[in-house]
Tab-separated table of N, CA and C in Angstrom:
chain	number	residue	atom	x	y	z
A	1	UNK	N	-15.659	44.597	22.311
A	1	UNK	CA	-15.195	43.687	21.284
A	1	UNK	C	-14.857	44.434	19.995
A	2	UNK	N	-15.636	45.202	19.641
A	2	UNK	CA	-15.366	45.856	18.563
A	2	UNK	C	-14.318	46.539	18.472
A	3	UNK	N	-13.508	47.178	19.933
A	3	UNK	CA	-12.034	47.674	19.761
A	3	UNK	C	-11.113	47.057	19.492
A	4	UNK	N	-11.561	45.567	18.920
A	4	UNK	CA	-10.109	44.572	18.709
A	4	UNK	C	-10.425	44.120	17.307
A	5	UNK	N	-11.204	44.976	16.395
A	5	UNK	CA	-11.740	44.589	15.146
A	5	UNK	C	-10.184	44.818	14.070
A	6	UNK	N	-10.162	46.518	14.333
A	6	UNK	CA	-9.193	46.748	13.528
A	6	UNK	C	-7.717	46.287	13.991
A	7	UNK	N	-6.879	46.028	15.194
A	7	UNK	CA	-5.956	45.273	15.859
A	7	UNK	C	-6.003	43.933	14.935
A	8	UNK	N	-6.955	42.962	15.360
A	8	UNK	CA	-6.952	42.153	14.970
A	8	UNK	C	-6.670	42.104	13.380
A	9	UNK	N	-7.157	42.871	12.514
A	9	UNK	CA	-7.677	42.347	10.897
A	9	UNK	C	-5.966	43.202	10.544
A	10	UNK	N	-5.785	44.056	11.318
A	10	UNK	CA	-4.168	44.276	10.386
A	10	UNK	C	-3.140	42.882	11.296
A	11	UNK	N	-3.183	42.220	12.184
A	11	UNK	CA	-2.590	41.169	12.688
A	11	UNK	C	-2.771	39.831	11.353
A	12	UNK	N	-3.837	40.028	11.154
A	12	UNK	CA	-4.013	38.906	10.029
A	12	UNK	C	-3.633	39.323	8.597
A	13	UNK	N	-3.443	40.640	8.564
A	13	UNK	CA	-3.097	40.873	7.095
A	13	UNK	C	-1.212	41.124	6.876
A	14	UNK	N	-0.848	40.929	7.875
A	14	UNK	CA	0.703	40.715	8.637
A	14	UNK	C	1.069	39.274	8.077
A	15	UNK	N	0.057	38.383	9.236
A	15	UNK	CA	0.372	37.345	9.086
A	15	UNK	C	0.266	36.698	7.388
A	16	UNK	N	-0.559	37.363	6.970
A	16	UNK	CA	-0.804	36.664	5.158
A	16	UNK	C	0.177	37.114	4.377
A	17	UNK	N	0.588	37.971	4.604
A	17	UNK	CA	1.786	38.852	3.896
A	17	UNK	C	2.998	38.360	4.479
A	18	UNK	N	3.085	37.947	5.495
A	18	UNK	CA	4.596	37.258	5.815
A	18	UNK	C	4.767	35.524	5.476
A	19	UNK	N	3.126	35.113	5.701
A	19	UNK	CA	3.223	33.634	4.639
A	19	UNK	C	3.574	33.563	3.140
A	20	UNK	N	2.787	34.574	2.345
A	20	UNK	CA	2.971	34.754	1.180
A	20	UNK	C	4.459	35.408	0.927
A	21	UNK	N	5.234	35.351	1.567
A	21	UNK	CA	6.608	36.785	1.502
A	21	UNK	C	6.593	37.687	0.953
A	22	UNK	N	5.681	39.022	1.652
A	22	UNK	CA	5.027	40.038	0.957
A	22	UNK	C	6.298	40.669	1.904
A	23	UNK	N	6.607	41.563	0.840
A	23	UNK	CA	7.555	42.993	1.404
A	23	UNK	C	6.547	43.619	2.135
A	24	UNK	N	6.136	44.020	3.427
A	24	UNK	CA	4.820	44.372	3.401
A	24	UNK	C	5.252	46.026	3.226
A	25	UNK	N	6.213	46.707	3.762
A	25	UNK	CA	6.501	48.163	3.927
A	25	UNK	C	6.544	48.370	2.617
A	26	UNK	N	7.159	48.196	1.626
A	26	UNK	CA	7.265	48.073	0.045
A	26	UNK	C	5.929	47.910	-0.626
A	27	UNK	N	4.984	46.991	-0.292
A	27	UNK	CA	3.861	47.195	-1.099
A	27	UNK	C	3.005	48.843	-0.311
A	28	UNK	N	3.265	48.672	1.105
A	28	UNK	CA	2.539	50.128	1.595
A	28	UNK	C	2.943	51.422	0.805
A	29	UNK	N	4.418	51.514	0.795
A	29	UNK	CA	4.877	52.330	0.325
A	29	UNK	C	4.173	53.150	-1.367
A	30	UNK	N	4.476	51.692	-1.724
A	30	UNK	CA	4.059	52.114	-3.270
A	30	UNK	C	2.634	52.513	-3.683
A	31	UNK	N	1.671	51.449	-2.557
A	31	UNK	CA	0.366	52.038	-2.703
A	31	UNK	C	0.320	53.202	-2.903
A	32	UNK	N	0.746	54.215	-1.390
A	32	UNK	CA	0.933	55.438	-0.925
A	32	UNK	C	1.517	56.414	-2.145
A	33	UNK	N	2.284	55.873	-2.628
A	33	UNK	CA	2.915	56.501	-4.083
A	33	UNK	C	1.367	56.886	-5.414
A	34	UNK	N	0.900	55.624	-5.081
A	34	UNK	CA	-0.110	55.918	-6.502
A	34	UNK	C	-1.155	56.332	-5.882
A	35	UNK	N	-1.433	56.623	-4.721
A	35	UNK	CA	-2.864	57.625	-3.735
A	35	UNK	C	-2.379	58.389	-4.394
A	36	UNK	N	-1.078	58.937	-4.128
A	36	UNK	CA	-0.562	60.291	-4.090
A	36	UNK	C	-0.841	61.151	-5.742
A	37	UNK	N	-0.408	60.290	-6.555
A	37	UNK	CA	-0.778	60.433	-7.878
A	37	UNK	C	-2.585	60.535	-8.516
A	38	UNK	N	-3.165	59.983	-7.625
A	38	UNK	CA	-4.530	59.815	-8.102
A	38	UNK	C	-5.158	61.049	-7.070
A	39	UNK	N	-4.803	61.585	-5.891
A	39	UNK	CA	-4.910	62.674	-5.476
A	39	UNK	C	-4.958	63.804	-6.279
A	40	UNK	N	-3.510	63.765	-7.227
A	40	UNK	CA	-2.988	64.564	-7.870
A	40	UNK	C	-3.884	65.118	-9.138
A	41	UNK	N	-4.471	63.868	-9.240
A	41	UNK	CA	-5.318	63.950	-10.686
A	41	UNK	C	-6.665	64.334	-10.500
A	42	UNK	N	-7.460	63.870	-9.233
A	42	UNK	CA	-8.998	64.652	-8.959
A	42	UNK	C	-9.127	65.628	-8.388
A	43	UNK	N	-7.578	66.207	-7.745
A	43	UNK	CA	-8.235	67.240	-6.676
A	43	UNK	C	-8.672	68.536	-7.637
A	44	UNK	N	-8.017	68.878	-8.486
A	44	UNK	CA	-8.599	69.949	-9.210
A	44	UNK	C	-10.248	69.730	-9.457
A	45	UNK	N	-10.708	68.499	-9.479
A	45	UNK	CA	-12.112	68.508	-9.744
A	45	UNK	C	-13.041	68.809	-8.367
A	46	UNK	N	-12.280	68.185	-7.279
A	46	UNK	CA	-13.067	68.206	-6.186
A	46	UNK	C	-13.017	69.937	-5.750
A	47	UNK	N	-11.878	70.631	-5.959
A	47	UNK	CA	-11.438	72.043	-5.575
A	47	UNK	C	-13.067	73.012	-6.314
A	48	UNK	N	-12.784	72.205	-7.478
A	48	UNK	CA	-14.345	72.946	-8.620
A	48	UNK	C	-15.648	72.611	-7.816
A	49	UNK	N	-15.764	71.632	-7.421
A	49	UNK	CA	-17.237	71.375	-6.666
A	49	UNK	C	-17.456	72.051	-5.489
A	50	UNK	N	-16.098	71.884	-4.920
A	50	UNK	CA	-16.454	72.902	-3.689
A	50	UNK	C	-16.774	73.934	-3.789
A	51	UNK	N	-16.164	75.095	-4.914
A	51	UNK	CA	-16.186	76.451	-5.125
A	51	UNK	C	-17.543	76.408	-5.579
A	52	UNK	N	-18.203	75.508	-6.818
A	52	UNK	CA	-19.269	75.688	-7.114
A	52	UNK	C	-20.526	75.939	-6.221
A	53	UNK	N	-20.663	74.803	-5.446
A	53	UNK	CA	-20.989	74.484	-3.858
A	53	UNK	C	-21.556	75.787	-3.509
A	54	UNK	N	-20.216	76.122	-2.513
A	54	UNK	CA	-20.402	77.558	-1.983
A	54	UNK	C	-20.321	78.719	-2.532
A	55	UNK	N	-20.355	78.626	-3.762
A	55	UNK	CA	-21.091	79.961	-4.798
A	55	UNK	C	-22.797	79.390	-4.292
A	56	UNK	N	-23.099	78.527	-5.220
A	56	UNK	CA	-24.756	77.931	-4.759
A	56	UNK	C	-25.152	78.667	-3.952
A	57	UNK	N	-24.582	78.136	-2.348
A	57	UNK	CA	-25.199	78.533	-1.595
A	57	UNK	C	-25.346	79.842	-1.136
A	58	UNK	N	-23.583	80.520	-1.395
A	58	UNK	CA	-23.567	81.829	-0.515
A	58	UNK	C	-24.268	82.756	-1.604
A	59	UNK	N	-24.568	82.879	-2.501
A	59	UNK	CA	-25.070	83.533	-3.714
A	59	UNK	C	-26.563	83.199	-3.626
A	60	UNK	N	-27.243	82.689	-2.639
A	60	UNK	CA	-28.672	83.124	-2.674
A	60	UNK	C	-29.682	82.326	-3.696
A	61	UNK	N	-28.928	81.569	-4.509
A	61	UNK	CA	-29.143	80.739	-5.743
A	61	UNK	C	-30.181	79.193	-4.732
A	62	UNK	N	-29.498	78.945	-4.071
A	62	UNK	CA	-30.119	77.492	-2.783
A	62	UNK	C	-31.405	77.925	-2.336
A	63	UNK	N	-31.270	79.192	-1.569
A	63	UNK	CA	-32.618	80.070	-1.426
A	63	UNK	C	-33.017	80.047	-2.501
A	64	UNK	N	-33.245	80.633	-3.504
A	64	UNK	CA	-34.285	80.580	-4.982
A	64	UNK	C	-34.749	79.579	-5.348
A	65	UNK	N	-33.692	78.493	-5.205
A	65	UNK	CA	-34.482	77.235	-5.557
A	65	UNK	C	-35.527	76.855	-4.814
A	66	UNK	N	-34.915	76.790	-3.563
A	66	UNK	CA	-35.575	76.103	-3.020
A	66	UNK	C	-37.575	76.667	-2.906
A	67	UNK	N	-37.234	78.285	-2.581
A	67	UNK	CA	-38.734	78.458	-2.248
A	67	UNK	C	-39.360	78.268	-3.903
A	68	UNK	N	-38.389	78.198	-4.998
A	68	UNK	CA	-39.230	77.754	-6.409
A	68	UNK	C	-40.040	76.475	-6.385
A	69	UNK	N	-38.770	75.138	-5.821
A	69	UNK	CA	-39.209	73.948	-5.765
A	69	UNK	C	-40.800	73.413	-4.442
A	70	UNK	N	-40.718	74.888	-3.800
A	70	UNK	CA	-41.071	74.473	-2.020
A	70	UNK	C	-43.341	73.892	-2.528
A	71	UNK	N	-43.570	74.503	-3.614
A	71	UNK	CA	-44.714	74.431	-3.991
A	71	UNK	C	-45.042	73.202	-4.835
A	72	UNK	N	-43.924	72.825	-5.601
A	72	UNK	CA	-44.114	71.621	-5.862
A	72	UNK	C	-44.260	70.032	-4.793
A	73	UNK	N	-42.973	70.287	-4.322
A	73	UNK	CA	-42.681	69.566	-3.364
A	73	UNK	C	-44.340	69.230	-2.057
A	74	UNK	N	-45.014	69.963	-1.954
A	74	UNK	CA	-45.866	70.378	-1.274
A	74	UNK	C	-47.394	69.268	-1.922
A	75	UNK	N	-47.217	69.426	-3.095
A	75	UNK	CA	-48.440	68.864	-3.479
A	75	UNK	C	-48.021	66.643	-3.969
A	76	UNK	N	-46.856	67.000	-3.783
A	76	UNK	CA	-46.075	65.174	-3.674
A	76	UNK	C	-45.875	64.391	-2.447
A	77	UNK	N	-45.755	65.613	-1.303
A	77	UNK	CA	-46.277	64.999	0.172
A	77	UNK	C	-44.870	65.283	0.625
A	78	UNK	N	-43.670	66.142	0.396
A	78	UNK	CA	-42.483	66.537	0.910
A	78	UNK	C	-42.973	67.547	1.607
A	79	UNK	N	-42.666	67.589	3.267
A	79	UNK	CA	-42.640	68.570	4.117
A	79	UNK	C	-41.921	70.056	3.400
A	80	UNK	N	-42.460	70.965	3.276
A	80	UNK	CA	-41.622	72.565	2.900
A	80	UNK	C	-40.266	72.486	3.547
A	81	UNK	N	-40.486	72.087	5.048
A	81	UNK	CA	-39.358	72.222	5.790
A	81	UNK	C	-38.006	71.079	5.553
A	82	UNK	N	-38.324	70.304	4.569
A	82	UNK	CA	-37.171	69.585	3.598
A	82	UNK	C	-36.999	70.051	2.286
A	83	UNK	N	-37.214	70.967	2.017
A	83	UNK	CA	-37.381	71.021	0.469
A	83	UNK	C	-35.408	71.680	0.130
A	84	UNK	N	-34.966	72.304	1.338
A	84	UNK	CA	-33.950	72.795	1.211
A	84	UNK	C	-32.714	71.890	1.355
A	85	UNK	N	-33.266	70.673	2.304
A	85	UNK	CA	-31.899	69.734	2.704
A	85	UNK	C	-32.426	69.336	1.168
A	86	UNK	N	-32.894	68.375	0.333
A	86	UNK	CA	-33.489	67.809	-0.660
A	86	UNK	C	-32.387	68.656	-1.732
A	87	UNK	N	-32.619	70.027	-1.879
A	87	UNK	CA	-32.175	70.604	-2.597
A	87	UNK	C	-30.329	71.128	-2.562
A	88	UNK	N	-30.008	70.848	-1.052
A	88	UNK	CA	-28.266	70.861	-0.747
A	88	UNK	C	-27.565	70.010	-0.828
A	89	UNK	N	-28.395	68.603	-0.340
A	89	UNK	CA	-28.224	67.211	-0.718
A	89	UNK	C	-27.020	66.903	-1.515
A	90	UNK	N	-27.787	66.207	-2.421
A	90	UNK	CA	-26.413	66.524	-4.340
A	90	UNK	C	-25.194	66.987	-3.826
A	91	UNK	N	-25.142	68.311	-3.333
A	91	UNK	CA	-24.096	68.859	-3.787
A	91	UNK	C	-23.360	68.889	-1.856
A	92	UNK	N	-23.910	69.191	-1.447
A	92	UNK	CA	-22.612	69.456	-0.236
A	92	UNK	C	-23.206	68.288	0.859
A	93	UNK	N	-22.430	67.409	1.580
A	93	UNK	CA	-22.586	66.826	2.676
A	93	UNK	C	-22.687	67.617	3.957
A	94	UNK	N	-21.478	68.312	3.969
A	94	UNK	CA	-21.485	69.178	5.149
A	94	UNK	C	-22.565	69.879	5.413
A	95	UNK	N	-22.820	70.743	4.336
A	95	UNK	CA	-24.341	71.241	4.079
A	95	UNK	C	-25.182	71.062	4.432
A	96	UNK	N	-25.651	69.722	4.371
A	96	UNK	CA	-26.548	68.980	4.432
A	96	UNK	C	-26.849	68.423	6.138
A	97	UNK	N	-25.923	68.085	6.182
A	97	UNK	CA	-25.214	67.754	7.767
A	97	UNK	C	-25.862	69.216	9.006
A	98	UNK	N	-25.393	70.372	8.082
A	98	UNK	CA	-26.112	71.673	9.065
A	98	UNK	C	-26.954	71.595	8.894
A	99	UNK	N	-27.961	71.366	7.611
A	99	UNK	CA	-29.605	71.136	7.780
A	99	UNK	C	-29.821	70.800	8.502
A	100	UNK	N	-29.580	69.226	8.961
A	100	UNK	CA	-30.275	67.968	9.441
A	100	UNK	C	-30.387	68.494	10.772
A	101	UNK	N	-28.810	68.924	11.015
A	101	UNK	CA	-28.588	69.077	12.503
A	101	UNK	C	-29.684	70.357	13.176
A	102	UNK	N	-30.037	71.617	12.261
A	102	UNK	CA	-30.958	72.504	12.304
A	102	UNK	C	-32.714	71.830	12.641
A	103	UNK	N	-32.727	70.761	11.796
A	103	UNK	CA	-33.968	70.626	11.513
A	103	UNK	C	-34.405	69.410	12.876
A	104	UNK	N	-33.220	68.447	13.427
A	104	UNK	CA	-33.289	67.991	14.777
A	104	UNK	C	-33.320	69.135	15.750
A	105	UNK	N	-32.930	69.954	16.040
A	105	UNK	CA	-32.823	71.276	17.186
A	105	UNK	C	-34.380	72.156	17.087
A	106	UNK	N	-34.995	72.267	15.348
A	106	UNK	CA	-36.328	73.092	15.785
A	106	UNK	C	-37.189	72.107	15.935
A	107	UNK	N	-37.437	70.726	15.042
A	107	UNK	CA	-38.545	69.857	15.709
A	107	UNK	C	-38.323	69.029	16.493
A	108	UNK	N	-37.051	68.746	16.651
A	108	UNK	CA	-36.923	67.412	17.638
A	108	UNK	C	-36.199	66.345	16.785
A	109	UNK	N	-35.831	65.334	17.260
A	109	UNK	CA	-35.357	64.036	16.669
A	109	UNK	C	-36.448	63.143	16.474
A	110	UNK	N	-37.419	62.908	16.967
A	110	UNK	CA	-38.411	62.171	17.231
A	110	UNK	C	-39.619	62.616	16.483
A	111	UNK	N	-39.595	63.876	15.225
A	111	UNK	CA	-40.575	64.372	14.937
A	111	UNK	C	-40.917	63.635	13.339
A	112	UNK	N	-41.552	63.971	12.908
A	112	UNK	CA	-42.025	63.248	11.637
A	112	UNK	C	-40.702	63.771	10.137
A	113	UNK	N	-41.042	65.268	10.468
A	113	UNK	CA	-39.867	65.470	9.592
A	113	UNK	C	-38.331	65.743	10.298
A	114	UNK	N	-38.217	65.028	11.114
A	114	UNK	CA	-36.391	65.085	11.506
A	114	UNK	C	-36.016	63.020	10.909
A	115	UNK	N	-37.225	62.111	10.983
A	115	UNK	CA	-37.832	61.218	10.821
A	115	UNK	C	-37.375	60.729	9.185
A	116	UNK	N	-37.850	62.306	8.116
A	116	UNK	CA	-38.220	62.134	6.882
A	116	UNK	C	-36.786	62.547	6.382
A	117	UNK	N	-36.094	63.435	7.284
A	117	UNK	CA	-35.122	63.902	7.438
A	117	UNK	C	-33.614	62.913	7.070
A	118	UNK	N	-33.615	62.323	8.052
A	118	UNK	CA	-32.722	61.182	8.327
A	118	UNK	C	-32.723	60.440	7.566
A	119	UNK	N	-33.886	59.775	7.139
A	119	UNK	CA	-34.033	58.893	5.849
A	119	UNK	C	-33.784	59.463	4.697
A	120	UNK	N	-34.254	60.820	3.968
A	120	UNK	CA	-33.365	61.358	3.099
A	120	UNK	C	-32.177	61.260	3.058
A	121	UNK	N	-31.212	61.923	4.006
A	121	UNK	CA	-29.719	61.782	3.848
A	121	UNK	C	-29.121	60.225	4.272
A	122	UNK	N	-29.831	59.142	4.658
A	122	UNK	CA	-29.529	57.494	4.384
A	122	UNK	C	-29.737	57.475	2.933
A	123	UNK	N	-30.655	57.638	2.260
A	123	UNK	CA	-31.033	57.418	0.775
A	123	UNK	C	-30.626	58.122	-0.199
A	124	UNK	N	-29.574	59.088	0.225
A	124	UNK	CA	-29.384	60.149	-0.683
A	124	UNK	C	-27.663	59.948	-0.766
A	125	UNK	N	-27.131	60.773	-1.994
A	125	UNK	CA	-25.621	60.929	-1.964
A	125	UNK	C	-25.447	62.311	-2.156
A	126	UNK	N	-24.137	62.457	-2.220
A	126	UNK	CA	-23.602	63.894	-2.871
A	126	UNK	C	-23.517	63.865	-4.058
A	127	UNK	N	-24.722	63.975	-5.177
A	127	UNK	CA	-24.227	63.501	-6.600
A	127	UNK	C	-23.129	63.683	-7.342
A	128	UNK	N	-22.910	65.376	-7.131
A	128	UNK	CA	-21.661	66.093	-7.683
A	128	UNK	C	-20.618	65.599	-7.132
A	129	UNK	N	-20.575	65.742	-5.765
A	129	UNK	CA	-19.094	65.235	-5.442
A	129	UNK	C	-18.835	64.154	-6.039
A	130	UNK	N	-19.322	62.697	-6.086
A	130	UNK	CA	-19.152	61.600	-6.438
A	130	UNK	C	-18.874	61.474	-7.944
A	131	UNK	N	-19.637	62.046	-8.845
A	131	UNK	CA	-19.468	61.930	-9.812
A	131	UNK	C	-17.896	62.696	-10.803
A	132	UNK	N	-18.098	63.719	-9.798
A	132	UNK	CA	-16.432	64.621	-10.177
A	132	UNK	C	-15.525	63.375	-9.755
A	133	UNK	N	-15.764	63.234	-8.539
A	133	UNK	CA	-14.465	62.170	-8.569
A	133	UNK	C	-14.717	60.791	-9.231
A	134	UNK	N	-15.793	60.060	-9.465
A	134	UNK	CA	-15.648	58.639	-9.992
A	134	UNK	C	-15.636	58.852	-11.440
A	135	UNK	N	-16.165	60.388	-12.346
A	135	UNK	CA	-15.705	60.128	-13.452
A	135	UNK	C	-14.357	61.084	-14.288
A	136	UNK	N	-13.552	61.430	-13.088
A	136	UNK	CA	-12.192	61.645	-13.117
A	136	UNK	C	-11.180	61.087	-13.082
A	137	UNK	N	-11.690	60.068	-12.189
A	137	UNK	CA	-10.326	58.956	-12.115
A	137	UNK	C	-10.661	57.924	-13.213
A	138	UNK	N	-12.036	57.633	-14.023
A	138	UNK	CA	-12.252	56.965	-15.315
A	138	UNK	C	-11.937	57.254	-16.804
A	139	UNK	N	-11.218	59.029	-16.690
A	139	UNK	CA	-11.660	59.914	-17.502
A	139	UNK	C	-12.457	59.799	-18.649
A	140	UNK	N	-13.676	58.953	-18.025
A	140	UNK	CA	-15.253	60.308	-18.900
A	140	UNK	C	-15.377	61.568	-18.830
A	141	UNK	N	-15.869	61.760	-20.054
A	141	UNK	CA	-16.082	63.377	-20.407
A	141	UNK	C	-17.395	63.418	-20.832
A	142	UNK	N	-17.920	62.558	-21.204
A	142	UNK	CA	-19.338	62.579	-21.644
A	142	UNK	C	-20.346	62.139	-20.508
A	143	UNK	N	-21.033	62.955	-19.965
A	143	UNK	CA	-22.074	62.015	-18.406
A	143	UNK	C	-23.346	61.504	-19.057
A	144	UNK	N	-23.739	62.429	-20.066
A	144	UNK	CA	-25.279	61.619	-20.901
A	144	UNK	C	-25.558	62.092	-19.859
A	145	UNK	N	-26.728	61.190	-19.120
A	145	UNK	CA	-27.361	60.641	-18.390
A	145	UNK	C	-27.350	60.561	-17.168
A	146	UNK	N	-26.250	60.518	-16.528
A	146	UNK	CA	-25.829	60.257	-14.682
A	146	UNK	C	-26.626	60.749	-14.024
A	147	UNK	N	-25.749	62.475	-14.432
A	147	UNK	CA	-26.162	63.293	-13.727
A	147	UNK	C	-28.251	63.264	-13.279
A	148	UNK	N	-28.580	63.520	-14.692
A	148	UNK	CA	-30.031	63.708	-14.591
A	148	UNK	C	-31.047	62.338	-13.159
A	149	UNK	N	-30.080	61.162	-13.851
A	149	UNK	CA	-30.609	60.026	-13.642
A	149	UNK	C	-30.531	60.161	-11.974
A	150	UNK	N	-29.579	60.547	-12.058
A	150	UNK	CA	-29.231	60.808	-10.367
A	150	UNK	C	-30.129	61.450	-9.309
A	151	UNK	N	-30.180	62.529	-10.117
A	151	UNK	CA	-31.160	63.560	-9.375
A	151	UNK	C	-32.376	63.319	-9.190
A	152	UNK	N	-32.991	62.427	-10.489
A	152	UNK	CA	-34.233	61.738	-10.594
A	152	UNK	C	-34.103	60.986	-9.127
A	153	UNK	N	-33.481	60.335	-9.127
A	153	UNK	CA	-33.590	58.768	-8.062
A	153	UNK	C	-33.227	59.699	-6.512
A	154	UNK	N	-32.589	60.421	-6.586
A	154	UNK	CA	-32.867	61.075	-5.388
A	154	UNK	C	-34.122	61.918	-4.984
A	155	UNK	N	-34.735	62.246	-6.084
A	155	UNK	CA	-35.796	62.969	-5.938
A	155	UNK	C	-36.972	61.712	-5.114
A	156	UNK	N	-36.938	60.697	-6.276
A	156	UNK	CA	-38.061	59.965	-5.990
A	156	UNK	C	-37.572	59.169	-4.504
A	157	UNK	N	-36.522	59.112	-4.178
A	157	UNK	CA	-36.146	58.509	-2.651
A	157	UNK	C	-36.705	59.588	-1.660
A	158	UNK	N	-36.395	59.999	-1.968
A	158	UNK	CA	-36.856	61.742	-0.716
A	158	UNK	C	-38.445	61.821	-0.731
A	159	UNK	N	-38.731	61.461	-1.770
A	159	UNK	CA	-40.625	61.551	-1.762
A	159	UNK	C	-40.871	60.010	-1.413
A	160	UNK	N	-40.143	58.766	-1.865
A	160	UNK	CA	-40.509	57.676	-1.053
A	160	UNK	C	-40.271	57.407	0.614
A	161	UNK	N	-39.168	58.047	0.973
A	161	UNK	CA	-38.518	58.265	2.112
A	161	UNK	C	-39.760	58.694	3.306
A	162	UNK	N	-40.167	60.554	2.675
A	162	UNK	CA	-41.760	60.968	3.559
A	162	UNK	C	-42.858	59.658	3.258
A	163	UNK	N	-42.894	58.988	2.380
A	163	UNK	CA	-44.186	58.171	2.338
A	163	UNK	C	-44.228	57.124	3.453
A	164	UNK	N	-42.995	56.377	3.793
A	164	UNK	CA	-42.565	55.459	4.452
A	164	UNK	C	-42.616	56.342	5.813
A	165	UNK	N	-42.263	57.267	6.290
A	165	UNK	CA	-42.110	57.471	7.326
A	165	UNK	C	-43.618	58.284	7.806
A	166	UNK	N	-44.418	58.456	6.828
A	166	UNK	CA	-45.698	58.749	7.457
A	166	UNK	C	-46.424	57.184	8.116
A	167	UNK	N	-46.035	56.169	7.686
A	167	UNK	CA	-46.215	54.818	8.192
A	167	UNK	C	-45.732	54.830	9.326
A	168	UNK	N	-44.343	54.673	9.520
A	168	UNK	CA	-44.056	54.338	11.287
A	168	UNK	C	-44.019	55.213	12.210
């Protein structure tokens, strides 16, 4: 059933657009015109996060943190063996994505921290990425607050995340 979700919902958005006498190729078109333009305008930011990104990581900087943070993390009830997805999180998905996938292959899927794991990256975002792009296309220049606030609430999800999953 679900293969007739998307069939169906552009059949109905046909049909509303030919009741209403929507040019429909003409409004596609033009959309496609102003992607193209708003492409135009974040990718330089997203190009910066990436590079930043993989400076982070390939520069040994991800390692430092992490075994800095790995002692804290330790006495709040975060497994050591998350302290690094926790800490790639923010910034790279993909990244993050090789953790997870690392950390299912040495304990298992079924283990407490592949468990604490999973629920981190449900509860978590890419802060940087998101924020390069949602406050590029707003153009803010001033973040105050986001950023920090961000990191906060991911922090405390990742330590609520292990609490909850020492329960089930």
């Amino acid at each position: 059933m679900s293969a007739y979700i998307l069939p169906v919902l552009i059949i109905m958005v046909l049909i509303f657009a030919f009741i209403r006498r929507v040019a429909v190729f003409d409004s596609f078109a033009e959309g496609a015109k102003e992607a193209l333009k708003l492409i135009g305008s974040i990718f330089p930011y997203i190009a910066g996060i990436f590079v930043c990104v993989t400076l982070f990581r390939v520069s040994g900087l991800a390692a430092a943190v992490t075994k800095l943070v790995t002692p804290f993390s330790n006495t709040i009830g975060i497994p050591p063996e998350l302290t690094e997805l926790i800490v790639i999180r923010p910034m790279s998905g993909s990244g993050s994505l090789a953790l997870i996938e690392n950390i299912y292959e040495t304990y298992g899927a079924d283990s407490y921290i592949a468990r604490c794991a999973s629920v981190i990256m449900g509860s978590s975002e890419t802060i940087f990425y998101v924020a390069a792009i949602y406050f590029s296309t707003t153009n803010v220049k001033k973040l105050r607050f986001a950023i920090p606030i961000a990191l906060f609430a991911s922090v405390a999800g990742a330590i609520i995340s292990c609490l909850l999953c020492r329960f089930l």
